[in-house]
């Protein structure tokens, strides 16, 4: 995660370089260090260094790192001729390099040659089956081709090797949701909550899935996770507050005729009132023009 200090430093350097004040190499190094994709800027300033023999030779071994950085930026910007030139230079300097091989496969992707790119990645994985970047590129290809089922299969295999990759679990959950496989998506969010219990986004997403699945037990659980989201965000998550209201209404409807001493069921009206008041207060402060509308919607929920 980029800190405010780092972001400020980067922006200052960018302004300096754009205004001809020098510092292009320092700017490119900082972009690389922070793992950002300022592709247009990297392509522009990186190319200016590479096209100047004096500046290029002054880099020493870092010259090859810059060729790689510019190649990726060029592919992002669809300047494939520039990317190809950079890759050819790297191929000549490092024949047989797997790292350069990844760039070659990326270039095939950029050209839309999906089959050839997949073959290239599969070949690279045979030599290094633990290359995370290549696994993820294969998932990306499957998504680009509109094959979410294959992407899910590949991600599951990837997570067998790298179970601690939170981004992969989240990606898998979203793929399951796209296919309306809610129980499988719920499992992914459970894994995320177990590994990062203080991230409100995971509690909120899990609550949404449980609410979508429905049923009294799932609704009660969804309400608890909406409440956890509210707690983790200091009561500032409007979506979670609305979720509480929706769950309370659904639970009340499904609980008719149940044991009146069921605390989970009978808590619905009280929680609904508290959440509804918080939502109305948020709208009153931020979008007063919509207050009457949201109040009408909340009153329509049967408790």
Short mmCIF file of C-alpha atoms in Angstrom, two decimals:
data_model
loop_
_atom_site.label_atom_id
_atom_site.label_comp_id
_atom_site.label_asym_id
_atom_site.label_seq_id
_atom_site.Cartn_x
_atom_site.Cartn_y
_atom_site.Cartn_z
CA UNK A 1 0.00 0.00 0.00
CA UNK A 2 1.33 3.42 -0.99
CA UNK A 3 1.63 5.85 1.91
CA UNK A 4 0.62 9.50 1.65
CA UNK A 5 4.28 10.52 1.93
CA UNK A 6 5.26 8.23 -0.96
CA UNK A 7 2.33 9.43 -3.06
CA UNK A 8 3.27 13.06 -2.43
CA UNK A 9 6.90 12.37 -3.34
CA UNK A 10 5.85 10.61 -6.54
CA UNK A 11 3.52 13.42 -7.59
CA UNK A 12 6.20 16.04 -6.93
CA UNK A 13 8.72 14.10 -9.01
CA UNK A 14 6.20 13.66 -11.79
CA UNK A 15 5.50 17.40 -11.95
CA UNK A 16 9.22 18.11 -11.88
CA UNK A 17 9.95 15.72 -14.74
CA UNK A 18 6.99 16.92 -16.82
CA UNK A 19 8.22 20.50 -16.50
CA UNK A 20 11.73 19.62 -17.65
CA UNK A 21 13.30 19.77 -14.21
CA UNK A 22 15.09 16.42 -14.50
CA UNK A 23 14.79 13.41 -12.25
CA UNK A 24 13.26 11.06 -14.83
CA UNK A 25 15.31 8.07 -13.66
CA UNK A 26 14.47 8.72 -10.00
CA UNK A 27 10.80 8.93 -10.96
CA UNK A 28 10.93 5.62 -12.85
CA UNK A 29 12.70 3.94 -9.93
CA UNK A 30 10.05 5.15 -7.49
CA UNK A 31 7.22 3.95 -9.73
CA UNK A 32 8.90 0.53 -9.85
CA UNK A 33 9.55 0.48 -6.10
CA UNK A 34 5.92 1.29 -5.29
CA UNK A 35 4.74 -1.30 -7.88
CA UNK A 36 2.56 1.22 -9.69
CA UNK A 37 1.48 1.22 -13.34
CA UNK A 38 1.90 4.81 -14.53
CA UNK A 39 2.19 3.37 -18.01
CA UNK A 40 1.97 6.49 -20.16
CA UNK A 41 4.52 8.35 -18.04
CA UNK A 42 6.86 5.34 -17.84
CA UNK A 43 6.70 4.86 -21.61
CA UNK A 44 7.38 8.53 -22.28
CA UNK A 45 10.23 9.11 -19.84
CA UNK A 46 11.69 5.60 -20.07
CA UNK A 47 11.88 5.77 -23.85
CA UNK A 48 13.59 9.17 -23.70
CA UNK A 49 16.37 7.62 -21.59
CA UNK A 50 16.70 4.46 -23.71
CA UNK A 51 16.85 6.49 -26.93
CA UNK A 52 19.73 8.58 -25.60
CA UNK A 53 22.97 6.48 -25.73
CA UNK A 54 24.67 8.67 -23.14
CA UNK A 55 21.87 8.46 -20.60
CA UNK A 56 21.37 4.76 -21.29
CA UNK A 57 25.03 3.84 -20.75
CA UNK A 58 25.06 5.83 -17.48
CA UNK A 59 22.54 3.39 -16.00
CA UNK A 60 24.94 0.45 -15.99
CA UNK A 61 23.19 -2.88 -15.24
CA UNK A 62 19.93 -1.00 -14.51
CA UNK A 63 19.61 -0.49 -18.26
CA UNK A 64 18.07 -3.95 -18.62
CA UNK A 65 15.59 -3.31 -15.81
CA UNK A 66 14.47 -0.18 -17.63
CA UNK A 67 14.02 -2.09 -20.89
CA UNK A 68 11.71 -4.48 -19.04
CA UNK A 69 9.79 -1.64 -17.38
CA UNK A 70 9.29 0.20 -20.66
CA UNK A 71 8.26 -3.01 -22.46
CA UNK A 72 5.44 -3.60 -19.95
CA UNK A 73 4.34 0.03 -20.10
CA UNK A 74 4.34 -0.08 -23.90
CA UNK A 75 2.09 -3.15 -23.87
CA UNK A 76 -0.27 -1.37 -21.48
CA UNK A 77 -0.43 1.52 -23.95
CA UNK A 78 -0.74 -0.81 -26.97
CA UNK A 79 2.54 0.48 -28.40
CA UNK A 80 3.45 -3.06 -29.38
CA UNK A 81 6.25 -2.08 -31.75
CA UNK A 82 8.09 -0.37 -28.87
CA UNK A 83 7.48 -3.37 -26.61
CA UNK A 84 8.79 -5.75 -29.26
CA UNK A 85 11.97 -3.71 -29.73
CA UNK A 86 12.64 -3.74 -25.98
CA UNK A 87 12.05 -7.48 -25.76
CA UNK A 88 14.38 -8.15 -28.69
CA UNK A 89 17.16 -6.25 -26.92
CA UNK A 90 16.58 -8.33 -23.79
CA UNK A 91 16.46 -11.58 -25.79
CA UNK A 92 19.85 -10.77 -27.29
CA UNK A 93 21.34 -9.92 -23.89
CA UNK A 94 19.72 -12.81 -21.98
CA UNK A 95 19.08 -15.70 -24.40
CA UNK A 96 16.90 -18.41 -22.90
CA UNK A 97 15.89 -16.27 -19.90
CA UNK A 98 12.57 -17.30 -18.32
CA UNK A 99 11.98 -13.73 -17.22
CA UNK A 100 12.25 -12.55 -20.82
CA UNK A 101 10.08 -15.51 -21.77
CA UNK A 102 7.31 -14.08 -19.60
CA UNK A 103 7.56 -10.81 -21.49
CA UNK A 104 7.32 -12.67 -24.80
CA UNK A 105 4.13 -14.39 -23.59
CA UNK A 106 2.72 -11.06 -22.41
CA UNK A 107 3.35 -9.65 -25.88
CA UNK A 108 1.41 -12.54 -27.41
CA UNK A 109 -1.45 -11.70 -25.06
CA UNK A 110 -1.31 -8.05 -26.07
CA UNK A 111 -1.62 -9.10 -29.71
CA UNK A 112 -4.65 -11.24 -28.87
CA UNK A 113 -2.85 -14.49 -29.70
CA UNK A 114 -4.42 -16.29 -26.73
CA UNK A 115 -3.62 -19.84 -27.79
CA UNK A 116 0.05 -19.10 -28.38
CA UNK A 117 0.26 -17.18 -25.10
CA UNK A 118 -1.30 -20.10 -23.20
CA UNK A 119 1.21 -22.51 -24.75
CA UNK A 120 4.07 -20.19 -23.80
CA UNK A 121 2.87 -19.95 -20.20
CA UNK A 122 2.36 -23.71 -19.93
CA UNK A 123 5.90 -24.27 -21.17
CA UNK A 124 7.30 -21.81 -18.61
CA UNK A 125 5.35 -23.51 -15.81
CA UNK A 126 6.92 -26.85 -16.67
CA UNK A 127 10.29 -25.37 -15.75
CA UNK A 128 9.01 -23.45 -12.74
CA UNK A 129 5.62 -24.67 -11.45
CA UNK A 130 5.75 -22.18 -8.54
CA UNK A 131 5.79 -19.04 -10.68
CA UNK A 132 2.82 -17.10 -9.28
CA UNK A 133 2.78 -14.46 -12.02
CA UNK A 134 2.41 -17.07 -14.77
CA UNK A 135 -0.41 -18.86 -12.93
CA UNK A 136 -2.27 -15.57 -12.69
CA UNK A 137 -1.71 -14.75 -16.36
CA UNK A 138 -3.35 -18.06 -17.31
CA UNK A 139 -6.36 -17.12 -15.18
CA UNK A 140 -6.47 -13.73 -16.89
CA UNK A 141 -6.47 -15.38 -20.32
CA UNK A 142 -9.40 -17.61 -19.35
CA UNK A 143 -11.35 -14.58 -18.16
CA UNK A 144 -10.53 -12.65 -21.34
CA UNK A 145 -11.84 -15.54 -23.40
CA UNK A 146 -15.09 -15.59 -21.40
CA UNK A 147 -14.36 -18.96 -19.78
CA UNK A 148 -14.99 -18.39 -16.04
CA UNK A 149 -15.26 -22.13 -15.31
CA UNK A 150 -11.70 -22.70 -16.55
CA UNK A 151 -10.53 -19.63 -14.63
CA UNK A 152 -12.10 -21.11 -11.47
CA UNK A 153 -10.35 -24.43 -12.06
CA UNK A 154 -6.99 -22.71 -12.55
CA UNK A 155 -7.47 -20.51 -9.47
CA UNK A 156 -8.33 -23.52 -7.31
CA UNK A 157 -5.13 -25.23 -8.42
CA UNK A 158 -3.20 -22.04 -7.74
CA UNK A 159 -4.64 -21.75 -4.23
CA UNK A 160 -3.57 -25.30 -3.47
CA UNK A 161 -0.02 -23.97 -3.80
CA UNK A 162 -0.50 -20.44 -2.46
CA UNK A 163 -3.28 -20.54 0.13
CA UNK A 164 -2.26 -17.22 1.70
CA UNK A 165 -2.92 -15.18 -1.45
CA UNK A 166 -5.86 -13.01 -0.36
CA UNK A 167 -6.31 -11.40 -3.76
CA UNK A 168 -6.69 -14.84 -5.35
CA UNK A 169 -9.40 -15.85 -2.84
CA UNK A 170 -11.27 -12.64 -3.56
CA UNK A 171 -10.94 -13.16 -7.33
CA UNK A 172 -12.22 -16.72 -6.95
CA UNK A 173 -15.20 -15.50 -4.92
CA UNK A 174 -16.11 -12.98 -7.63
CA UNK A 175 -15.88 -15.65 -10.31
CA UNK A 176 -18.20 -17.92 -8.31
CA UNK A 177 -20.64 -15.03 -7.89
CA UNK A 178 -20.61 -14.41 -11.65
CA UNK A 179 -21.86 -18.00 -12.07
CA UNK A 180 -24.35 -17.69 -9.15
CA UNK A 181 -22.41 -20.30 -7.18
CA UNK A 182 -23.14 -18.62 -3.87
CA UNK A 183 -22.16 -21.38 -1.46
CA UNK A 184 -18.72 -21.66 -3.07
CA UNK A 185 -18.34 -17.87 -2.94
CA UNK A 186 -19.30 -17.93 0.74
CA UNK A 187 -16.50 -20.42 1.42
CA UNK A 188 -13.98 -18.03 -0.18
CA UNK A 189 -15.12 -15.14 2.01
CA UNK A 190 -14.95 -17.38 5.08
CA UNK A 191 -11.30 -18.04 4.25
CA UNK A 192 -10.67 -14.32 3.85
CA UNK A 193 -12.36 -13.46 7.15
CA UNK A 194 -10.34 -16.14 8.96
CA UNK A 195 -7.07 -14.78 7.59
CA UNK A 196 -7.93 -11.05 7.81
CA UNK A 197 -10.72 -10.60 10.37
CA UNK A 198 -10.31 -6.82 10.57
CA UNK A 199 -11.11 -6.11 6.91
CA UNK A 200 -14.72 -4.85 6.77
CA UNK A 201 -15.02 -5.47 3.02
CA UNK A 202 -14.87 -9.25 3.56
CA UNK A 203 -17.54 -9.19 6.27
CA UNK A 204 -19.78 -7.09 4.04
CA UNK A 205 -19.32 -9.31 0.98
CA UNK A 206 -19.94 -12.45 3.06
CA UNK A 207 -23.12 -10.92 4.51
CA UNK A 208 -24.34 -10.07 0.99
CA UNK A 209 -23.81 -13.66 -0.11
CA UNK A 210 -25.61 -15.10 2.93
CA UNK A 211 -28.52 -12.71 2.38
CA UNK A 212 -28.70 -13.78 -1.27
CA UNK A 213 -28.77 -17.48 -0.36
CA UNK A 214 -31.62 -16.75 2.06
CA UNK A 215 -33.28 -18.88 4.71
CA UNK A 216 -33.72 -17.92 8.36
CA UNK A 217 -30.34 -19.20 9.54
CA UNK A 218 -28.43 -17.51 6.72
CA UNK A 219 -30.32 -14.26 7.26
CA UNK A 220 -29.49 -14.24 10.96
CA UNK A 221 -25.82 -14.88 10.12
CA UNK A 222 -25.89 -12.19 7.43
CA UNK A 223 -27.23 -9.71 9.98
CA UNK A 224 -24.35 -10.53 12.32
CA UNK A 225 -21.78 -9.92 9.59
CA UNK A 226 -23.46 -6.67 8.56
CA UNK A 227 -23.23 -5.67 12.21
CA UNK A 228 -19.53 -6.61 12.25
CA UNK A 229 -19.00 -4.40 9.19
CA UNK A 230 -20.69 -1.49 10.95
CA UNK A 231 -18.53 -2.07 14.02
CA UNK A 232 -15.30 -2.21 11.98
CA UNK A 233 -16.16 0.99 10.08
CA UNK A 234 -17.27 2.99 13.10
CA UNK A 235 -20.91 2.92 12.01
CA UNK A 236 -20.15 4.61 8.68
CA UNK A 237 -21.04 1.87 6.20
CA UNK A 238 -24.43 2.75 4.73
CA UNK A 239 -24.65 -0.46 2.73
CA UNK A 240 -24.24 -2.55 5.88
CA UNK A 241 -26.87 -0.44 7.68
CA UNK A 242 -29.30 -1.05 4.82
CA UNK A 243 -28.38 -4.74 4.98
CA UNK A 244 -29.41 -4.79 8.64
CA UNK A 245 -32.79 -3.32 7.69
CA UNK A 246 -33.35 -5.83 4.89
CA UNK A 247 -32.33 -8.76 7.08
CA UNK A 248 -34.54 -7.57 9.92
CA UNK A 249 -37.55 -7.38 7.58
CA UNK A 250 -36.86 -10.81 6.03
CA UNK A 251 -36.26 -12.44 9.42
CA UNK A 252 -39.49 -10.98 10.81
CA UNK A 253 -41.46 -12.38 7.88
CA UNK A 254 -39.89 -15.84 8.13
CA UNK A 255 -40.18 -15.94 11.94
CA UNK A 256 -43.96 -15.68 12.09
CA UNK A 257 -45.24 -18.49 14.26
CA UNK A 258 -41.83 -19.29 15.71
CA UNK A 259 -40.95 -19.35 19.38
CA UNK A 260 -41.34 -15.79 20.73
CA UNK A 261 -38.36 -16.39 23.01
CA UNK A 262 -36.05 -16.81 20.01
CA UNK A 263 -33.72 -13.85 20.63
CA UNK A 264 -32.30 -13.91 17.09
CA UNK A 265 -35.77 -13.56 15.63
CA UNK A 266 -37.27 -11.10 18.12
CA UNK A 267 -34.26 -8.77 17.89
CA UNK A 268 -35.28 -7.84 14.33
CA UNK A 269 -37.54 -4.82 15.13
CA UNK A 270 -35.06 -3.20 17.51
CA UNK A 271 -32.09 -3.61 15.14
CA UNK A 272 -34.17 -2.37 12.23
CA UNK A 273 -35.10 0.79 14.12
CA UNK A 274 -31.50 1.55 15.08
CA UNK A 275 -30.15 0.89 11.57
CA UNK A 276 -32.97 2.81 9.89
CA UNK A 277 -32.35 5.83 12.13
CA UNK A 278 -28.63 5.71 11.29
CA UNK A 279 -29.37 5.52 7.55
CA UNK A 280 -31.78 8.46 7.72
CA UNK A 281 -29.21 10.47 9.64
CA UNK A 282 -26.56 9.73 6.97
CA UNK A 283 -28.92 10.85 4.20
CA UNK A 284 -29.95 13.94 6.17
CA UNK A 285 -26.30 15.01 6.47
CA UNK A 286 -25.03 14.07 3.01
CA UNK A 287 -27.96 13.95 0.54
CA UNK A 288 -30.94 15.69 2.18
CA UNK A 289 -32.79 15.80 -1.15
CA UNK A 290 -33.08 12.00 -1.02
CA UNK A 291 -34.14 11.81 2.65
CA UNK A 292 -37.86 11.56 1.95
CA UNK A 293 -37.29 8.79 -0.58
CA UNK A 294 -35.11 6.63 1.71
CA UNK A 295 -37.52 7.19 4.63
CA UNK A 296 -40.38 5.94 2.47
CA UNK A 297 -38.39 2.85 1.45
CA UNK A 298 -37.47 2.04 5.05
CA UNK A 299 -41.09 2.40 6.21
CA UNK A 300 -42.18 -0.02 3.47
CA UNK A 301 -40.09 -2.80 4.99
CA UNK A 302 -42.42 -4.98 7.02
CA UNK A 303 -41.28 -5.85 10.54
#
